[in-house]
Amino acid sequence: MQEAVQDYINDKEIIEKILKLKEELGEKLLILTHHYQRKEIVELGDCRGDSFGLSQKAASDKDARFIVFCGVHFMAESAEILSQPHQIVQIPAFEAGCPMADMADIYIVERAWKEITSIVREEVIMPIVYMNSDAHIKAFCGRYGGAVCTSSNAQAAFSWGFDQREKIFFFPDQHLGRNTGNQMGILPEEMIVWNSGESFGGNTSEKIKKAKLILWDGYCHVHTRFRAEHVLKMRKKFPEAGIVVHPECTQEVIKLADAMGSTSFIVKYVEDAPPNATIIIGTEINLINRLAMENPHKNILELHYSLCPNMFKINLGNLLLSLESIGQLNVVKVPENIKSESKTALDNMLALNTYATS
Ligand code: 13P
Ligand code: SF4
């Protein structure tokens, strides 16, 4: 007991140790932090962003020897795929996964692809995979000519897909897929849900032939916690407020909100609002709290409390451990064959910016 007390160090001491190690490692170290990370983690990072911004950073940085990724596993994995061979990617908490990403298992996705392509020709269907997926799923997508997308470029990815093929097979997040389809004017009857537990996704061959958009049945438990009644309640209480929500929310919530957009869209929505504006946000609570703190002259409120427990697994203690064991602890490594095919799908996404504006 005595020893335990002696060993105990408080947050301030951990922060000091982290800062000292950061100084020692200098340019050799790059700490990337997702917007949903705890405040103290974001403050210790070198670069904060959404999943798209951080993957761009991982792809463009050639100098750092060590990239410590403070986010969930699929994000660190994407950074590893996009990084240079001399770079080592680490995640402070290996167990920080994403339940939605786990809803698309490669064997089940491959079985679904076989079923779909037994009804429609492979050449007419484009796989588009959400960044929130593991490397095997991204590799599958690359193998069949598809692209990765995030919530910040889903529409550009869908346009890119539809320019080449008649149909899109999108996974794992049905809500991002449906909300993007709605934005693009795809009719509800042209979108079908692929129930991953049933053969042919629970669809008739007629339905599969008619569908423009096939949506995997995955969802984010953090964003589907927001309900229409939360929007109605907050609207009544703050009629002058702007309500902005993430596209992983259900279409019922999105229809009632004023704006929908990715994490970086939400950040910009707050930045662009005039002083004293009231903004109600439907996304992960750590981002909302930080936006409130960084915008003291704006009234930033949560639509409802919702925390991502996986993002929360990264803390000062395991960040310090990562830095103390730099290059060794919780190293993220994607097998070479999976890496090259998943990189194709990620590169297709990174090229979308050019595509969307050209
Ligand atoms: P972003 O792509 O907006 O960073 O979101 C990632 C995510 O996991 C949202 O739940
Ligand atoms: Fe996954 Fe949802 Fe957490 Fe994002 S918020 S990492 S989609 S569980």
Short mmCIF file of C-alpha atoms in Angstrom, two decimals, residues 138-338:
data_model
loop_
_atom_site.label_atom_id
_atom_site.label_comp_id
_atom_site.label_asym_id
_atom_site.label_seq_id
_atom_site.Cartn_x
_atom_site.Cartn_y
_atom_site.Cartn_z
CA LYS A 138 -10.63 -1.30 -47.10
CA ALA A 139 -8.48 -3.81 -49.01
CA PHE A 140 -11.63 -5.52 -50.33
CA CYS A 141 -12.81 -2.14 -51.54
CA GLY A 142 -9.49 -1.36 -53.24
CA ARG A 143 -9.49 -4.79 -54.92
CA TYR A 144 -12.81 -4.03 -56.62
CA GLY A 145 -11.88 -0.50 -57.69
CA GLY A 146 -13.68 1.34 -54.88
CA ALA A 147 -12.80 4.16 -52.51
CA VAL A 148 -12.80 4.93 -48.81
CA CYS A 149 -14.77 7.97 -47.67
CA THR A 150 -15.31 9.88 -44.46
CA SER A 151 -18.30 11.95 -43.45
CA SER A 152 -16.55 15.01 -44.91
CA ASN A 153 -16.36 13.65 -48.44
CA ALA A 154 -19.09 10.99 -48.70
CA GLN A 155 -21.00 12.96 -51.32
CA ALA A 156 -17.88 13.44 -53.46
CA ALA A 157 -17.13 9.71 -53.13
CA PHE A 158 -20.69 8.77 -54.14
CA SER A 159 -20.56 11.12 -57.18
CA TRP A 160 -17.23 9.57 -58.14
CA GLY A 161 -18.75 6.09 -57.78
CA PHE A 162 -21.92 6.88 -59.73
CA ASP A 163 -19.88 8.44 -62.55
CA GLN A 164 -18.32 5.03 -63.11
CA ARG A 165 -20.99 2.52 -62.11
CA GLU A 166 -24.78 2.34 -61.71
CA LYS A 167 -24.92 1.22 -58.08
CA ILE A 168 -23.04 1.80 -54.84
CA PHE A 169 -22.56 -0.78 -52.12
CA PHE A 170 -21.82 1.24 -48.98
CA PHE A 171 -20.72 -0.04 -45.58
CA PRO A 172 -20.74 -0.17 -42.59
CA ASP A 173 -22.78 2.97 -41.61
CA GLN A 174 -26.30 2.86 -43.01
CA HIS A 175 -27.07 6.35 -41.68
CA LEU A 176 -24.17 8.15 -43.35
CA GLY A 177 -25.06 6.25 -46.53
CA ARG A 178 -28.77 7.08 -46.36
CA ASN A 179 -28.20 10.73 -45.41
CA THR A 180 -25.75 11.13 -48.28
CA GLY A 181 -28.25 9.43 -50.63
CA ASN A 182 -30.97 11.84 -49.44
CA GLN A 183 -28.64 14.82 -50.05
CA MET A 184 -28.06 13.60 -53.59
CA GLY A 185 -31.78 13.15 -54.30
CA ILE A 186 -31.73 9.35 -54.39
CA LEU A 187 -35.29 8.17 -53.71
CA PRO A 188 -36.05 6.06 -50.61
CA GLU A 189 -37.21 3.18 -52.82
CA GLU A 190 -33.82 3.22 -54.58
CA MET A 191 -31.99 2.56 -51.28
CA ILE A 192 -32.09 -0.85 -49.62
CA VAL A 193 -30.65 -2.01 -46.32
CA TRP A 194 -28.45 -5.10 -46.43
CA ASN A 195 -29.28 -7.07 -43.30
CA SER A 196 -25.91 -8.72 -42.72
CA GLY A 197 -27.45 -11.61 -40.77
CA GLU A 198 -29.67 -12.80 -43.61
CA SER A 199 -28.96 -14.36 -46.97
CA PHE A 200 -29.17 -11.78 -49.77
CA GLY A 201 -29.38 -9.22 -46.99
CA GLY A 202 -33.04 -10.09 -46.59
CA ASN A 203 -33.78 -8.63 -50.05
CA THR A 204 -35.49 -10.05 -53.11
CA SER A 205 -33.48 -10.15 -56.35
CA GLU A 206 -35.97 -7.62 -57.78
CA LYS A 207 -35.14 -5.16 -55.01
CA ILE A 208 -31.39 -5.68 -55.49
CA LYS A 209 -31.72 -5.07 -59.25
CA LYS A 210 -33.68 -1.85 -58.69
CA ALA A 211 -31.49 -0.44 -55.90
CA LYS A 212 -29.06 2.41 -56.61
CA LEU A 213 -27.67 2.35 -53.10
CA ILE A 214 -27.17 -0.78 -51.00
CA LEU A 215 -26.60 0.12 -47.35
CA TRP A 216 -24.95 -2.21 -44.85
CA ASP A 217 -26.94 -2.37 -41.60
CA GLY A 218 -24.24 -0.88 -39.35
CA TYR A 219 -24.68 2.13 -37.08
CA CYS A 220 -22.87 4.17 -34.44
CA HIS A 221 -24.34 3.74 -30.97
CA VAL A 222 -22.99 7.16 -29.97
CA HIS A 223 -24.77 9.07 -32.76
CA THR A 224 -27.98 7.03 -32.92
CA ARG A 225 -28.57 7.97 -29.30
CA PHE A 226 -29.87 11.34 -30.53
CA ARG A 227 -33.58 11.22 -31.23
CA ALA A 228 -36.13 13.46 -32.90
CA GLU A 229 -37.66 14.29 -29.51
CA HIS A 230 -34.30 15.75 -28.37
CA VAL A 231 -34.32 18.14 -31.33
CA LEU A 232 -37.96 19.11 -30.73
CA LYS A 233 -37.31 19.72 -27.03
CA MET A 234 -34.23 21.88 -27.63
CA ARG A 235 -35.92 23.76 -30.48
CA LYS A 236 -38.78 24.67 -28.16
CA LYS A 237 -36.41 25.78 -25.41
CA PHE A 238 -34.03 27.72 -27.72
CA PRO A 239 -36.05 28.78 -30.78
CA GLU A 240 -33.28 31.12 -31.99
CA ALA A 241 -30.55 28.44 -31.89
CA GLY A 242 -28.88 26.73 -34.82
CA ILE A 243 -28.92 22.93 -34.52
CA VAL A 244 -26.09 21.04 -36.20
CA VAL A 245 -25.66 17.26 -36.18
CA HIS A 246 -23.24 14.61 -37.47
CA PRO A 247 -24.35 12.48 -40.49
CA GLU A 248 -24.11 9.28 -38.42
CA CYS A 249 -27.40 10.42 -36.81
CA THR A 250 -30.68 9.01 -38.11
CA GLN A 251 -32.49 10.75 -40.96
CA GLU A 252 -35.34 11.67 -38.56
CA VAL A 253 -32.89 13.73 -36.47
CA ILE A 254 -31.24 15.22 -39.53
CA LYS A 255 -34.52 16.33 -41.07
CA LEU A 256 -35.31 18.36 -37.94
CA ALA A 257 -31.81 19.90 -37.61
CA ASP A 258 -30.61 23.06 -39.39
CA ALA A 259 -27.37 21.57 -40.66
CA MET A 260 -25.59 18.24 -40.95
CA GLY A 261 -21.90 17.72 -41.42
CA SER A 262 -18.69 16.02 -40.48
CA THR A 263 -16.70 16.82 -37.38
CA SER A 264 -14.72 19.53 -39.16
CA PHE A 265 -17.95 20.94 -40.61
CA ILE A 266 -19.33 21.24 -37.07
CA VAL A 267 -16.14 22.96 -35.88
CA LYS A 268 -16.43 25.49 -38.74
CA TYR A 269 -20.17 25.96 -38.13
CA VAL A 270 -19.34 27.08 -34.59
CA GLU A 271 -16.40 29.25 -35.69
CA ASP A 272 -18.51 31.01 -38.32
CA ALA A 273 -21.44 31.73 -36.00
CA PRO A 274 -21.70 35.34 -34.75
CA PRO A 275 -20.83 36.19 -31.12
CA ASN A 276 -23.61 35.36 -28.67
CA ALA A 277 -25.12 32.80 -31.04
CA THR A 278 -26.64 29.69 -29.48
CA ILE A 279 -25.59 26.47 -31.19
CA ILE A 280 -26.92 23.05 -30.26
CA ILE A 281 -24.74 20.17 -31.36
CA GLY A 282 -25.53 16.50 -31.88
CA THR A 283 -22.20 14.70 -31.74
CA GLU A 284 -19.62 13.32 -29.30
CA ILE A 285 -19.53 15.19 -25.99
CA ASN A 286 -15.78 15.79 -25.75
CA LEU A 287 -15.84 17.82 -28.96
CA ILE A 288 -18.87 19.81 -27.77
CA ASN A 289 -17.26 20.58 -24.41
CA ARG A 290 -14.06 21.75 -26.07
CA LEU A 291 -15.95 23.93 -28.55
CA ALA A 292 -17.82 25.49 -25.61
CA MET A 293 -14.55 26.17 -23.82
CA GLU A 294 -12.84 27.63 -26.90
CA ASN A 295 -15.82 29.82 -27.81
CA PRO A 296 -16.73 31.52 -24.53
CA HIS A 297 -18.74 34.23 -26.33
CA LYS A 298 -21.04 31.68 -27.93
CA ASN A 299 -23.59 29.54 -26.19
CA ILE A 300 -22.63 25.97 -27.15
CA LEU A 301 -25.02 23.28 -25.94
CA GLU A 302 -25.30 19.53 -26.37
CA LEU A 303 -28.39 18.10 -28.07
CA HIS A 304 -28.12 15.23 -25.60
CA TYR A 305 -25.19 13.71 -23.68
CA SER A 306 -23.35 11.08 -25.73
CA LEU A 307 -19.77 9.96 -25.16
CA CYS A 308 -17.70 7.59 -27.29
CA PRO A 309 -16.29 5.17 -24.68
CA ASN A 310 -13.63 3.97 -27.10
CA MET A 311 -12.21 7.38 -27.84
CA PHE A 312 -12.20 7.88 -24.07
CA LYS A 313 -9.90 4.88 -23.57
CA ILE A 314 -6.92 7.05 -24.41
CA ASN A 315 -5.74 8.97 -21.39
CA LEU A 316 -2.68 10.70 -19.97
CA GLY A 317 -1.40 7.46 -18.45
CA ASN A 318 -1.38 5.38 -21.62
CA LEU A 319 -0.11 8.30 -23.71
CA LEU A 320 2.85 8.59 -21.34
CA LEU A 321 3.45 4.83 -21.57
CA SER A 322 3.48 5.06 -25.38
CA LEU A 323 6.09 7.80 -25.30
CA GLU A 324 8.20 5.99 -22.72
CA SER A 325 8.16 2.91 -24.97
CA ILE A 326 8.41 4.79 -28.22
CA GLY A 327 8.56 2.57 -31.29
CA GLN A 328 7.74 -0.53 -29.24
CA LEU A 329 4.44 -0.49 -27.40
CA ASN A 330 1.11 -0.98 -29.22
CA VAL A 331 2.64 -0.66 -32.65
CA VAL A 332 0.00 -0.82 -35.41
CA LYS A 333 1.12 -3.01 -38.29
CA VAL A 334 -0.97 -3.94 -41.31
CA PRO A 335 0.17 -7.02 -43.33
CA GLU A 336 1.78 -6.00 -46.65
CA ASN A 337 -0.80 -7.63 -48.98
CA ILE A 338 -3.68 -5.95 -47.13
#
